[in-house]
Coordinates of C-alpha atoms in Angstrom, one line a residue:
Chain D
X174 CA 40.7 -11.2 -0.9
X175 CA 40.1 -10.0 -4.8
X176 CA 37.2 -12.6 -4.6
X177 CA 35.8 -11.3 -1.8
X178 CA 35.9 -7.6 -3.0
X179 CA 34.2 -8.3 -6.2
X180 CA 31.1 -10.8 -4.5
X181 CA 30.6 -7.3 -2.1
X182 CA 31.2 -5.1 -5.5
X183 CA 28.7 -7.6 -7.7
X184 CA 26.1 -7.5 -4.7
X185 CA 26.4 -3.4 -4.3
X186 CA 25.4 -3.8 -8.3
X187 CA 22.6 -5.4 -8.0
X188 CA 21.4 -3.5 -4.9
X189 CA 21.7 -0.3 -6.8
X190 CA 20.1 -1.9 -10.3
X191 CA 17.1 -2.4 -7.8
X192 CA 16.8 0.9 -6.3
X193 CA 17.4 2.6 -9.8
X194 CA 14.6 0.5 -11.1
X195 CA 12.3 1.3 -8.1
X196 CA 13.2 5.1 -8.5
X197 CA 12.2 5.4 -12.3
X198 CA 8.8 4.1 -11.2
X199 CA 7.9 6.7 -8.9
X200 CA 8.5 9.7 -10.9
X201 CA 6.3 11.7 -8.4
X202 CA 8.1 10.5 -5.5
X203 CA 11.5 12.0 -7.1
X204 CA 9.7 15.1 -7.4
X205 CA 8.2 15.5 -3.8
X206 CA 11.0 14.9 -2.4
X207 CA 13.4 17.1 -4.1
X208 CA 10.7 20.3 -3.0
X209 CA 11.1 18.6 0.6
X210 CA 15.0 19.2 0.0
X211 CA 14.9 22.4 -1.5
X212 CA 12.7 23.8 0.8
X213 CA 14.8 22.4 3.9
X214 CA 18.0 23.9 2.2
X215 CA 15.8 27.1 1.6
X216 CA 15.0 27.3 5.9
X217 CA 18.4 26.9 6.6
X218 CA 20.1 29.7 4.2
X219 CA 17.1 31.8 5.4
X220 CA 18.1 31.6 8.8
X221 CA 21.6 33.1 8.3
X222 CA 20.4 35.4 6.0
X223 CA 18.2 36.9 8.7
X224 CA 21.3 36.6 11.2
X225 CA 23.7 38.2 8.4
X226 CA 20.9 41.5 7.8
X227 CA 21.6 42.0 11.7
X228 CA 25.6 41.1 11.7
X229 CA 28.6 41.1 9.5
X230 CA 30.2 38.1 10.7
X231 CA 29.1 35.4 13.5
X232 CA 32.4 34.0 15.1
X233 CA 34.7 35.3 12.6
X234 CA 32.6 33.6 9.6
X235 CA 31.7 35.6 7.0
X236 CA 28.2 35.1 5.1
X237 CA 30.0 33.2 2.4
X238 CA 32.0 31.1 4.4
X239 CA 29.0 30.5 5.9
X240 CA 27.1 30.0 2.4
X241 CA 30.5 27.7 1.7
X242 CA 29.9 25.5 4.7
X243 CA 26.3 25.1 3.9
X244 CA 27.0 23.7 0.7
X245 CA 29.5 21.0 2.0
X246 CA 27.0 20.1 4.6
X247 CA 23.7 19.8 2.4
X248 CA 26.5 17.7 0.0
X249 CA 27.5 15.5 2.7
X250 CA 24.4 15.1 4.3
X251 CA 22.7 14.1 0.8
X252 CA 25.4 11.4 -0.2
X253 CA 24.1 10.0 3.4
X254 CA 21.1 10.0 2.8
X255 CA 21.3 8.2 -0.6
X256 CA 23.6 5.6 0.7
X257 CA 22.5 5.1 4.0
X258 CA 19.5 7.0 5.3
X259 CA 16.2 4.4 4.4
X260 CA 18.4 1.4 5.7
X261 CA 18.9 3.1 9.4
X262 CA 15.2 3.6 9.5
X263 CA 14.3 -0.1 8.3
X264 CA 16.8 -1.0 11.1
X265 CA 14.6 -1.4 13.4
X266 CA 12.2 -3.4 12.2
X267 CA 15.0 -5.9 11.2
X268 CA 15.4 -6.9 15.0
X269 CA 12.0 -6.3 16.3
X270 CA 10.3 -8.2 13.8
X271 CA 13.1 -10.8 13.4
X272 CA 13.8 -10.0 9.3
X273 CA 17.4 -10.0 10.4
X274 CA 17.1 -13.6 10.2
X275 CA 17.6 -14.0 6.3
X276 CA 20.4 -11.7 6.5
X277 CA 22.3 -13.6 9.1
X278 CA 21.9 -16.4 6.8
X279 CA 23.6 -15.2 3.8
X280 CA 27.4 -15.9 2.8
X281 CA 28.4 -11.9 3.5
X282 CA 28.5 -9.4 6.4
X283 CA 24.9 -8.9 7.7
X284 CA 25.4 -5.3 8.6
X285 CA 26.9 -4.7 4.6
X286 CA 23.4 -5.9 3.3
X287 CA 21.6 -4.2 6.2
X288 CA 23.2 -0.9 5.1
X289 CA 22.8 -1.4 1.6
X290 CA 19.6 -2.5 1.0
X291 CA 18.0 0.5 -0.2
X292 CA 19.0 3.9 -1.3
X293 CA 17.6 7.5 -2.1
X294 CA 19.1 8.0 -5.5
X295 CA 16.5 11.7 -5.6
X296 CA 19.1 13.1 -3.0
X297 CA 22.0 13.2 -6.0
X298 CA 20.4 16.3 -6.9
X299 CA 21.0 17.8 -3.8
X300 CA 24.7 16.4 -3.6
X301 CA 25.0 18.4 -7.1
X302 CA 23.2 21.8 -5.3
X303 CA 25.6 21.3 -2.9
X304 CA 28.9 21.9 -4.7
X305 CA 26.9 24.4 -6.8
X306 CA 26.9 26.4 -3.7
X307 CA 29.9 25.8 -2.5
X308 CA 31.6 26.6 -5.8
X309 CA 29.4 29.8 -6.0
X310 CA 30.8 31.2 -2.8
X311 CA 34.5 29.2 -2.7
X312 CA 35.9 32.5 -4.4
X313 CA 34.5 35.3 -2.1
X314 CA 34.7 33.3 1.2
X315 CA 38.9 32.2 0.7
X316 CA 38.7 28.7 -1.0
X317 CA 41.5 28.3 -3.3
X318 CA 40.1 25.9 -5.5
X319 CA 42.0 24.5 -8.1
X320 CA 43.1 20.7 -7.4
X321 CA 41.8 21.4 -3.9
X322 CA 38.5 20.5 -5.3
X323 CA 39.9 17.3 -4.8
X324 CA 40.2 17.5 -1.1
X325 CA 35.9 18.5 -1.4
X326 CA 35.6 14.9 -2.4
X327 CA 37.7 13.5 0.5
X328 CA 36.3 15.4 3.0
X329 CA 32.6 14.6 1.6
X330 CA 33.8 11.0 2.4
X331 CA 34.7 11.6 6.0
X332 CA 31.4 13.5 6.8
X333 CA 29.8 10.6 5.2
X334 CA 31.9 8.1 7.2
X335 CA 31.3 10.3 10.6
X336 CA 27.7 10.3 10.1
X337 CA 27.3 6.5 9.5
X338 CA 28.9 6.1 12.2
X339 CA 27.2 8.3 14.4
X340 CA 23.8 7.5 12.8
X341 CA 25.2 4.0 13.7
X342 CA 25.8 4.8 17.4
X343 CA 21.9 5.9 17.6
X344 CA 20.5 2.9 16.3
X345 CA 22.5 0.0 17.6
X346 CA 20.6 0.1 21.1
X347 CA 17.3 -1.8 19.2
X348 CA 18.9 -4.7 20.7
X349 CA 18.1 -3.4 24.1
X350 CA 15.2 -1.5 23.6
X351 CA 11.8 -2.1 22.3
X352 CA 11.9 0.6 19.8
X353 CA 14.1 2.9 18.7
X354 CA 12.3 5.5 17.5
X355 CA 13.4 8.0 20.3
X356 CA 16.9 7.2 20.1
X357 CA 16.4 8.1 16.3
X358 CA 14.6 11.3 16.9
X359 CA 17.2 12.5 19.7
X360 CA 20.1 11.3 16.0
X361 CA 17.9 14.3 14.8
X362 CA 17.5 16.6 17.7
X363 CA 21.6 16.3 17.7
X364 CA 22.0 16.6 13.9
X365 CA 21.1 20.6 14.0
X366 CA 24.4 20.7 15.8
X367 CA 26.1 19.7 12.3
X368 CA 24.0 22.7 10.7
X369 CA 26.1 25.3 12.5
X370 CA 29.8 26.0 12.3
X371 CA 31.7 24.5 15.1
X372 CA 33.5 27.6 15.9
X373 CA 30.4 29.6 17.0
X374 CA 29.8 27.0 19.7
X375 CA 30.8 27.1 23.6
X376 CA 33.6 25.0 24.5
X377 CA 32.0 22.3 26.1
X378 CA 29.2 22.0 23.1
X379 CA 31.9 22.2 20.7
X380 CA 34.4 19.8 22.4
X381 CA 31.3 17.1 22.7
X382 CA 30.8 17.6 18.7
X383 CA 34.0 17.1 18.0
X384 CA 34.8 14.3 20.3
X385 CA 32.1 12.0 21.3
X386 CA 29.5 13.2 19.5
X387 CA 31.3 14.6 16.0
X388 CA 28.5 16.1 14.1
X389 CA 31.0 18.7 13.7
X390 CA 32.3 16.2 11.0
X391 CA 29.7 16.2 8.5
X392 CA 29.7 19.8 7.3
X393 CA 31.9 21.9 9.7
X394 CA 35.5 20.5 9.8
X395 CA 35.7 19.8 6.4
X396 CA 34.7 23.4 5.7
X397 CA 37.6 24.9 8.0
X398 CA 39.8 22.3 6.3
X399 CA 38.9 23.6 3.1
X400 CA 39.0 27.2 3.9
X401 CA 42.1 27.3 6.6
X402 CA 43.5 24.2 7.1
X403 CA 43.8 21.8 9.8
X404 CA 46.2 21.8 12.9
X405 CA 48.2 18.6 12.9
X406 CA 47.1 18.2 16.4
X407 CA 43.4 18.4 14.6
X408 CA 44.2 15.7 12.4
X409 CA 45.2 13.1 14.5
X410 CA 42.1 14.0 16.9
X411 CA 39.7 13.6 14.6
X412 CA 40.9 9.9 13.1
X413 CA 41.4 9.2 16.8
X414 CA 37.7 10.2 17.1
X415 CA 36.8 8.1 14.1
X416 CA 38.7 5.3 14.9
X417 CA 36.9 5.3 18.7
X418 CA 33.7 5.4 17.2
X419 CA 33.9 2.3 14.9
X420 CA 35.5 0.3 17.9
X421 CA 32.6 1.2 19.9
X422 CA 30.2 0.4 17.6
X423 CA 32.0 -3.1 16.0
X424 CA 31.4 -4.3 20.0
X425 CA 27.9 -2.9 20.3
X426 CA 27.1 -4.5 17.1
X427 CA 29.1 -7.8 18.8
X428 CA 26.8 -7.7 21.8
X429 CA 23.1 -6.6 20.3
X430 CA 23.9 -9.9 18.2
X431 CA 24.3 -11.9 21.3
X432 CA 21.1 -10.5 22.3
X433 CA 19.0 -11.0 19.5
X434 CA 16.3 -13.4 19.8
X435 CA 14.7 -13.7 16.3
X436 CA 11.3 -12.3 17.4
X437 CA 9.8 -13.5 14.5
X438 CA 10.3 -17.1 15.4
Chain G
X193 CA -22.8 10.6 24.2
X194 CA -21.3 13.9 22.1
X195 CA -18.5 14.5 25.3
X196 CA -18.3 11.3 25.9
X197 CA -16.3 10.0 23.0
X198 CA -14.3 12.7 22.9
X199 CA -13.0 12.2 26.6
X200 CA -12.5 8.4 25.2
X201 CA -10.5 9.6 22.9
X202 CA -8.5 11.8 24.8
X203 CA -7.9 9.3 27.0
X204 CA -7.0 6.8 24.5
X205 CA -4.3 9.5 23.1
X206 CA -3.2 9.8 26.2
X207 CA -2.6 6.9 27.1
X208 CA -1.4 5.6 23.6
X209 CA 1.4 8.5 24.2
X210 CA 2.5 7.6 27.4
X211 CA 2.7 3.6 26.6
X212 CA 6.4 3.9 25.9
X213 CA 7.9 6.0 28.9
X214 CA 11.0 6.3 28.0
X215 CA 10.5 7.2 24.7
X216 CA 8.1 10.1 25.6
X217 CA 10.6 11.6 28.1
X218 CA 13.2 11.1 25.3
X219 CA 10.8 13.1 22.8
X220 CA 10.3 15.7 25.4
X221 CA 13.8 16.4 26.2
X222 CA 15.2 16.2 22.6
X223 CA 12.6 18.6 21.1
X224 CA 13.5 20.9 24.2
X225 CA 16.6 20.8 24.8
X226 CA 18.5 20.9 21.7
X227 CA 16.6 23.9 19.6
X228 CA 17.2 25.6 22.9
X229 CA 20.8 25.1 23.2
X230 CA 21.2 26.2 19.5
X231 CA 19.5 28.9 19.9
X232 CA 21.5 29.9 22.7
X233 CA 24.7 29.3 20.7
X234 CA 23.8 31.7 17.8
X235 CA 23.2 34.6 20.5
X236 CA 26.2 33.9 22.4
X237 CA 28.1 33.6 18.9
X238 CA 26.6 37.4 18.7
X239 CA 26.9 38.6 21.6
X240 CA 30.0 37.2 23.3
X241 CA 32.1 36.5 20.2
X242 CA 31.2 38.8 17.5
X243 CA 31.0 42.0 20.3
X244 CA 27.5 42.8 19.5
X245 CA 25.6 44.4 22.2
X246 CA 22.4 44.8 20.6
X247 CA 20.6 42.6 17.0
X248 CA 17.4 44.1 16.2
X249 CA 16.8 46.0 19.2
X250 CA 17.2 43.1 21.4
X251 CA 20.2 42.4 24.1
X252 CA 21.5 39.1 24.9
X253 CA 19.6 38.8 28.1
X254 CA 16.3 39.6 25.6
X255 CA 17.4 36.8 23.2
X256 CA 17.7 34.4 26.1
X257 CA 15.0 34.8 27.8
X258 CA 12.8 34.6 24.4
X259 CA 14.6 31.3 23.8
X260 CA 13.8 29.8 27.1
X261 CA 10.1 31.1 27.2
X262 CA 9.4 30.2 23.0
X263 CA 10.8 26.6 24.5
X264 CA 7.6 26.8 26.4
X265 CA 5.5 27.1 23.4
X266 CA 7.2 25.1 20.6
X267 CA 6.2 22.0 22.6
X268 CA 2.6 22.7 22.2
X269 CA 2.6 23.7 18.6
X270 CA 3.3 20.1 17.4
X271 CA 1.6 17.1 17.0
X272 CA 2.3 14.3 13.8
X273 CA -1.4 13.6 13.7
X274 CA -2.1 15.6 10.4
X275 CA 0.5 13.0 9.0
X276 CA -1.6 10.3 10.6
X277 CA -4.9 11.4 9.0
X278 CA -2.4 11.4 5.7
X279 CA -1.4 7.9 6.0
X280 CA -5.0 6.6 6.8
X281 CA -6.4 8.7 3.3
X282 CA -3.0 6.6 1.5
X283 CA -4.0 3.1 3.1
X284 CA -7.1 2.9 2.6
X285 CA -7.4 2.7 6.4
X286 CA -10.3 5.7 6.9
X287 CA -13.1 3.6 6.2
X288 CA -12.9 2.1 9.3
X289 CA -13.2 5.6 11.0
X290 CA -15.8 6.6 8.0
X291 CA -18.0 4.0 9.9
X292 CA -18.4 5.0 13.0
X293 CA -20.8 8.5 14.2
X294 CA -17.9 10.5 15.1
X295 CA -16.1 13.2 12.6
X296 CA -12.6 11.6 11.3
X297 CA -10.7 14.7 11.5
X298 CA -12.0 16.0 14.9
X299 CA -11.5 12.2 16.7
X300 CA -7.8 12.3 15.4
X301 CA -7.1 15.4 16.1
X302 CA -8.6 14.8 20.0
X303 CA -6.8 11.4 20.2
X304 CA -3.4 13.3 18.8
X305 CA -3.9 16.5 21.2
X306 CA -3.6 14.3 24.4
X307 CA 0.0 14.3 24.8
X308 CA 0.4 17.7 24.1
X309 CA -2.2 19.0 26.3
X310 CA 0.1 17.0 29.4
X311 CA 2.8 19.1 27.6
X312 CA 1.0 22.1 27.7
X313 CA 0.0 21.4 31.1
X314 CA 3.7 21.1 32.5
X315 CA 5.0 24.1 30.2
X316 CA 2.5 26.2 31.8
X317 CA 3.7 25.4 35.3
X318 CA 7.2 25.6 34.6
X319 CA 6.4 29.3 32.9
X320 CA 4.8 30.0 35.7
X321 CA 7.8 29.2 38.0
X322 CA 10.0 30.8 35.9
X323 CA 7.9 34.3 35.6
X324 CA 8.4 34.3 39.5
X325 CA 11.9 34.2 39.1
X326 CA 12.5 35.9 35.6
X327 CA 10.2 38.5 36.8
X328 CA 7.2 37.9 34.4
X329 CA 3.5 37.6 35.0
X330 CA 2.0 34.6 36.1
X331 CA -1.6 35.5 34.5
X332 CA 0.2 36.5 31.5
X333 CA 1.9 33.4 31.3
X334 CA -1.7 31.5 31.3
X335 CA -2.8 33.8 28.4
X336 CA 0.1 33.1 26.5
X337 CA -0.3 29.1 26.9
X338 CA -4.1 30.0 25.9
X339 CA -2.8 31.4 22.6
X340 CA -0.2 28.6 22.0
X341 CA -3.5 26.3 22.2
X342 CA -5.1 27.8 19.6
X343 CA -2.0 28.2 17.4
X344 CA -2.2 24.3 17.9
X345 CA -5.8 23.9 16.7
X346 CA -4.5 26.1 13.7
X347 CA -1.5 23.8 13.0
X348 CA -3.2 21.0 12.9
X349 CA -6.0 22.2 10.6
X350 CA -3.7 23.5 8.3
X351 CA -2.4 20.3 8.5
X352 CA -5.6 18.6 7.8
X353 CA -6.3 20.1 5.0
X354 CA -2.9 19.5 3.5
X355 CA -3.2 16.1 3.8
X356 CA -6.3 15.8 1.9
X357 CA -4.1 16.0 -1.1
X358 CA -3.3 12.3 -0.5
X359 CA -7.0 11.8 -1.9
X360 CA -5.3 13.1 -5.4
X361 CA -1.7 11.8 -5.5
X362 CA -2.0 9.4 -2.4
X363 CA 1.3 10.7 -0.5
X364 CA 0.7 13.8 1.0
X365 CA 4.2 13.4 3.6
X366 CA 6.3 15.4 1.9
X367 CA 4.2 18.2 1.5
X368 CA 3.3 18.2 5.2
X369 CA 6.8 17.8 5.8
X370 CA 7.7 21.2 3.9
X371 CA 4.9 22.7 6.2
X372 CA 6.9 22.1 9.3
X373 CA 9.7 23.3 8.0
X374 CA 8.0 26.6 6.9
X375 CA 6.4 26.5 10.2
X376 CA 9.6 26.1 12.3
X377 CA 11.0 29.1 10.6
X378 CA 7.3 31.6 10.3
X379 CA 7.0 30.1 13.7
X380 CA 9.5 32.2 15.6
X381 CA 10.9 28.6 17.1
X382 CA 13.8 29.2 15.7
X383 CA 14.6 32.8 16.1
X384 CA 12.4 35.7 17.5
X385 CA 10.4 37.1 14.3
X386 CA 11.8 40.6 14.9
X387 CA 14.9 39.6 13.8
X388 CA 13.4 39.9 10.1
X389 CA 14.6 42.8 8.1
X390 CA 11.9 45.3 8.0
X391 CA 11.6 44.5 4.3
X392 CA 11.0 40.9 5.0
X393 CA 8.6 41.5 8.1
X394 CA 5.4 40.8 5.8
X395 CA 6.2 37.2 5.4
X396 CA 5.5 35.8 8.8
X397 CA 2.5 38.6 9.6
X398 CA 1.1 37.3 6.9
X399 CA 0.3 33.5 7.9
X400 CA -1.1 32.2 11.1
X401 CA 2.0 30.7 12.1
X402 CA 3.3 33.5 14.6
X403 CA 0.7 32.6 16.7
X404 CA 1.8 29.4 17.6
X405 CA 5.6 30.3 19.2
X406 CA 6.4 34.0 18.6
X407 CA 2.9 36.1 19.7
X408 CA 2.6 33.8 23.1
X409 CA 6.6 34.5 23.9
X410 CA 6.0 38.4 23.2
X411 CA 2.8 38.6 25.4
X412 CA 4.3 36.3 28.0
X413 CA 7.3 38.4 28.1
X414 CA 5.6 41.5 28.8
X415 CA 6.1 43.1 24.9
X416 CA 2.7 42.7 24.1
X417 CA -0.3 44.9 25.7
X418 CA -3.4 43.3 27.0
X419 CA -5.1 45.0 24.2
X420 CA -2.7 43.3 21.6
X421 CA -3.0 40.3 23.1
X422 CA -6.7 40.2 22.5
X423 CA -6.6 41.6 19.2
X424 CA -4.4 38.6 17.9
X425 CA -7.0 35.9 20.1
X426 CA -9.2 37.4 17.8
X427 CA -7.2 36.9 14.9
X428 CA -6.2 33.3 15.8
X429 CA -10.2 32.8 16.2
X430 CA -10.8 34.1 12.8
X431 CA -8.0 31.8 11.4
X432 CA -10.1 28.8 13.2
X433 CA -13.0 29.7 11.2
X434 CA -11.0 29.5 7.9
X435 CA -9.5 26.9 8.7
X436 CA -12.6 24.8 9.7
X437 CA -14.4 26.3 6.1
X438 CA -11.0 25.0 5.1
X439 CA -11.3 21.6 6.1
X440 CA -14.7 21.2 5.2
X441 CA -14.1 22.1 1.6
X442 CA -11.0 20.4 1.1
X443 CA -12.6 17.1 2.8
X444 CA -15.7 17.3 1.1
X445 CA -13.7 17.7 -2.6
X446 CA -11.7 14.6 -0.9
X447 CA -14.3 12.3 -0.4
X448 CA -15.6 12.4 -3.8
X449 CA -12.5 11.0 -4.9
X450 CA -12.3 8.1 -1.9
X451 CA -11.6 4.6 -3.3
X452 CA -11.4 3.3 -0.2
X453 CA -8.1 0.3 -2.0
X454 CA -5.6 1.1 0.4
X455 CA -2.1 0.2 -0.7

């Protein structure tokens, strides 16, 4: 078992010696796409900002809880999209054109090399912006802080987790479809759901984002978490929800690999 | 022979659009559906759980009824082929289209409009059925859809000429992406433009962008006079003209630098 940890750990290594290497030679690259970020960040403070001139508070949040929540999300979202986010849109490609091949081939899990293949390292400067906002607006919007700083990190790792899995979800259906381009889109379409608090939702809209489709996961929950605390009832829903999810997608995975064809061959 | 390739390439967009079904319903319905629905939540978040009966001079039935008719609108605003003109500067691939007697920028932007012109096509009927029962003006509704078409000739050329900087540092994507995002917001797609503080107001009247979603919402849903209306044709027609002086310049400068190596 200790053997097989440290051949995943040593390949991880080398996976992220590549990508460092690959970042450091386009310098420009780094640059664009940290104004992309920014600007993205900038859209979506400016739309509460223009809500918040009109209101005081939108479903019992405050403008710095909501300030607070944006942070955790933009945090969250960028740890995804350094780990994970270049590999889901390669994922395609690796069925259709039959480059899964190779990786079926290999003496480790296909989907651990799928998934790590490449990464964003530019987004760390957005996981850093991130818990410079939050920290700015912890104090005024009711975040303790102290070791609960601590709990940031966890929940950063169960948005993360949600949102592979979801992101998952969306692109697992390759298998059965000719492209996936619109099922990736629609990931997107969905995603603004995660850019809101769950609270300020409808029932039905919220209990689909918190069951079945738990964008509220990324950003939202752990915010509450942070701010309130969870219901115990909460708790054991959301690992429930988790759990669910990576059943369903260990069979789709199961069954789009009985499917596949090689295409290139 | 000077209509005649454009209709072949409309058709071609067209039917280059529609060759994955599924996909194109899928596209519809997400970029629909979803902006709409959170649209609706932040007003009902206002209205029916914060206790606010009025933001910005506007009642929740005003809010809603912009978000359904700005759905309208925000499907014929877009369009990825400024990115595509991007991508064939970055590859090297424009030569081909340097070669033959039609005007690059034009023939992609006629092969890209296809789709959205079928879009703009069944937005306009559905407005139309939904002014009979929403109350609104069928002829307005026309007008508006009018307007949204030349917010879209201004979106892409704005576009275009953005993506001329991929002649200088050979990606242009993330600059066009930060376009879209200042266009979603200057747009009024995701909130009416009203909602602005007064002191902030200056910022979206001061780009073309409010012509694409926001001034074709407000003259469909009554809040803008005939007289308005024309005014800001007027001003979307004088935006054209920049933009086209735009283009020219900006592709001119371009071509100088062409290498034609792809990669």
């Amino acid at each position: 078992m200790k053997l097989k940890i440290k051949r995943y750990l040593d390949v991880y290594g080398i996976q992220f010696k590549n990508n460092l290497v690959r970042e450091a030679v386009y310098r420009t690259n780094f640059l664009t796409a940290v104004t992309v970020d920014l600007i993205w960040m900038g859209v979506e403070v400016s739309l509460f900002s223009i809500l918040y001139a009109n209101t005081q508070t939108i479903a019992g949040w405050s403008r710095e809880q909501v300030y607070f929540f944006l942070g955790i999300f933009f945090s969250s979202d960028a740890l995804f999209t350094i780990l994970f986010q270049r590999n889901f849109w390669a994922f395609s490609d690796l069925v259709n054109k039959g480059e899964l091949d190779i990786l079926l081939t290999k003496p480790i899990h296909p989907l651990f090399l799928a998934l790590s293949r490449s990464m964003n390292l530019t987004a760390v400067f957005n996981v850093i912006l991130g818990l410079i906002i939050s920290a700015r607006y912890a104090g005024p919007a009711g975040f303790t802080g102290g070791w609960h700083w601590l709990e940031w990190g966890a929940w950063l790792i169960f948005g993360l987790y949600a949102a592979l899995q979801m992101r998952f979800l969306f692109s697992i259906w390759i298998f059965w479809t000719d492209r996936s381009w619109a099922f990736s889109r629609l990931y997107y379409q969905f995603f603004a759901f995660a850019t809101k608090p769950d609270t300020i939702y409808p029932k039905a809209i919220r209990y689909l984002i918190l069951t079945a489709l738990p964008f509220a996961f990324i950003g939202s929950v752990p915010a509450r978490a942070l701010l309130h605390g969870l219901s115990a009832y909460e708790y054991v829903g959301a690992a429930g929800v988790l759990i669910s999810l990576t059943g369903i997608n260990s069979i789709l995975w199961k069954k789009g690999l009985g499917r596949y064809q090689s295409a290139s061959s | 022979m000077k209509l005649q390739w454009r209709l072949a390439a409309l058709k071609n967009g067209f039917q280059d659009a529609t060759a994955y079904r599924v996909e194109f319903l899928f596209e519809i319905l997400g970029s629909a559906l979803v902006p709409a629905a959170i649209q609706w939540v932040l007003w009902y978040a206002l209205f029916q759980l914060g206790g606010a009966t009025q933001v910005a001079g506007m009642s929740y039935m005003d809010l809603i009824h912009y978000t359904f008719v700005s759905l309208l609108f925000s499907q014929v605003r877009g369009g990825d082929h400024d990115f595509e003109l991007a991508e064939m500067i970055r590859s090297g691939q424009l030569s081909n289209y340097l070669l033959r007697p039609v005007g690059v920028v034009e023939f992609v932007y006629i092969r890209g409009v296809a789709s959205r012109l079928f879009i703009a096509g069944l937005c306009l009927t559905l407005g139309v059925i939904l002014a009979q029962f929403l109350g609104f003006s069928g002829p307005r509704m026309i007008g508006a859809m009018f307007l949204a078409l030349l917010g879209n000739i201004i979106h892409y050329q704005v576009g275009a000429a953005l993506a001329t900087t991929a002649f200088l540092w050979e990606e242009a994507y993330s600059l066009l992406m930060v376009k879209n995002m200042v266009v979603n917001l200057l747009s009024g797609e995701l909130i009416p433009l009203n909602l602005f503080p007064p002191s902030l107001q200056w910022i979206w009247k001061s780009t073309p962008f409010y012509l694409f979603v926001f001034g074709p919402t407000q003259y469909a849903l009554g809040h803008w006079s005939h007289t308005e209306f024309f005014t800001q044709v007027g001003i979307a027609l004088v935006w054209i003209g920049l933009g086209r002086a735009l283009i020219r310049g900006t592709w001119g400068l371009g071509m100088k630098r062409y290498l034609s190596l792809g990669g």
